[in-house]
Structure formats: structure tokens, C-alpha cells
Amino acid sequence: MRAWHICPKWETSFGAAAKCGSTMLADFVSANGAHRLNANDSRRGRECWSMIPKGYRAVMVVRHPVDRFASLYANIVERKRSESNF
């Protein structure tokens, strides 16, 4: 899963799956200039967990499953569905 922001500045990697604060985390890493990859959209700077260098701390953000499902449901109800947003 490409959910990790690898931050050489802090020798840390942060991970968050969809609907678990991934956009907020991406914005935080980008705002502090800690990305390893440059991207116009900070969410595009994510990498696979296998790319985390040895010795880096790994922090994974998790969310209660019921809260995550409620957020997903609200997103589905609020946004019009299309082929690019299924």
C-alpha cells in the first residue's frame, strides 16, 4: 500500500490509510518540507512501506473502524459518483 510519507528531515516515516487522516498528514509533512518526493499534491508524495530506509521510525495513524466507515459513508452520500470517483 502506498500510504507512507518518508521524511529524511526527521528520519521518520508516517503512514495513514484512506479516511484515516491521510490528507491532513500529507499536508503536515509537506508544510514542514519533510518530503523525500516532491509533488504538486502532497498526497502524491506517498511511497510503499518497502521503501522505508532501515533505521527510520515508522508511525502509522489508525482510526476506529466505526468512525472510518461513517466518514466513508458520508463521503459517498455527499459526492456525486462518477467513473473517476467510484
GROMACS .gro file of C-alpha atoms in nm, residues 4-58:
model
   55
    4TRP     CA    1   0.381   0.622   0.365
    5HIS     CA    2   0.542   0.966   0.371
    6ILE     CA    3   0.916   0.914   0.408
    7CYS     CA    4   1.074   1.214   0.581
    8PRO     CA    5   1.456   1.228   0.569
    9LYS     CA    6   1.442   1.558   0.762
   10TRP     CA    7   1.315   1.370   1.069
   11GLU     CA    8   1.439   1.016   0.983
   12THR     CA    9   1.078   0.910   1.022
   13SER     CA   10   0.805   0.770   0.802
   14PHE     CA   11   0.437   0.842   0.859
   15GLY     CA   12   0.157   0.627   0.725
   16ALA     CA   13  -0.218   0.668   0.711
   17ALA     CA   14  -0.470   0.479   0.502
   18ALA     CA   15  -0.761   0.649   0.326
   19LYS     CA   16  -1.022   0.801   0.560
   20CYS     CA   17  -0.771   0.791   0.849
   21GLY     CA   18  -0.632   1.144   0.826
   22SER     CA   19  -0.413   1.079   0.522
   23THR     CA   20  -0.476   1.422   0.366
   24MET     CA   21  -0.407   1.605   0.692
   25LEU     CA   22  -0.088   1.404   0.742
   26ALA     CA   23   0.025   1.473   0.383
   27ASP     CA   24  -0.035   1.847   0.430
   28PHE     CA   25   0.159   1.844   0.760
   29VAL     CA   26   0.462   1.672   0.606
   30SER     CA   27   0.453   1.899   0.301
   31ALA     CA   28   0.417   2.220   0.506
   32ASN     CA   29   0.730   2.129   0.701
   33GLY     CA   30   0.937   2.049   0.393
   34ALA     CA   31   0.999   1.697   0.516
   35HIS     CA   32   0.906   1.502   0.198
   36ARG     CA   33   1.152   1.283   0.016
   37LEU     CA   34   0.945   1.311  -0.303
   38ASN     CA   35   0.837   1.645  -0.446
   39ALA     CA   36   0.479   1.653  -0.571
   40ASN     CA   37   0.229   1.928  -0.651
   41ASP     CA   38  -0.036   1.747  -0.447
   42SER     CA   39   0.112   1.636  -0.114
   43ARG     CA   40  -0.095   1.316  -0.126
   44ARG     CA   41   0.106   1.209  -0.432
   45GLY     CA   42   0.426   1.201  -0.224
   46ARG     CA   43   0.338   0.868  -0.066
   47GLU     CA   44   0.552   0.560  -0.108
   48CYS     CA   45   0.531   0.186  -0.042
   49TRP     CA   46   0.630   0.066   0.305
   50SER     CA   47   0.910  -0.138   0.148
   51MET     CA   48   1.085   0.191   0.056
   52ILE     CA   49   1.128   0.300   0.419
   53PRO     CA   50   1.503   0.308   0.493
   54LYS     CA   51   1.630   0.086   0.773
   55GLY     CA   52   1.668   0.278   1.098
   56TYR     CA   53   1.379   0.518   1.029
   57ARG     CA   54   1.098   0.535   1.283
   58ALA     CA   55   0.764   0.428   1.139
   0.00000   0.00000   0.00000
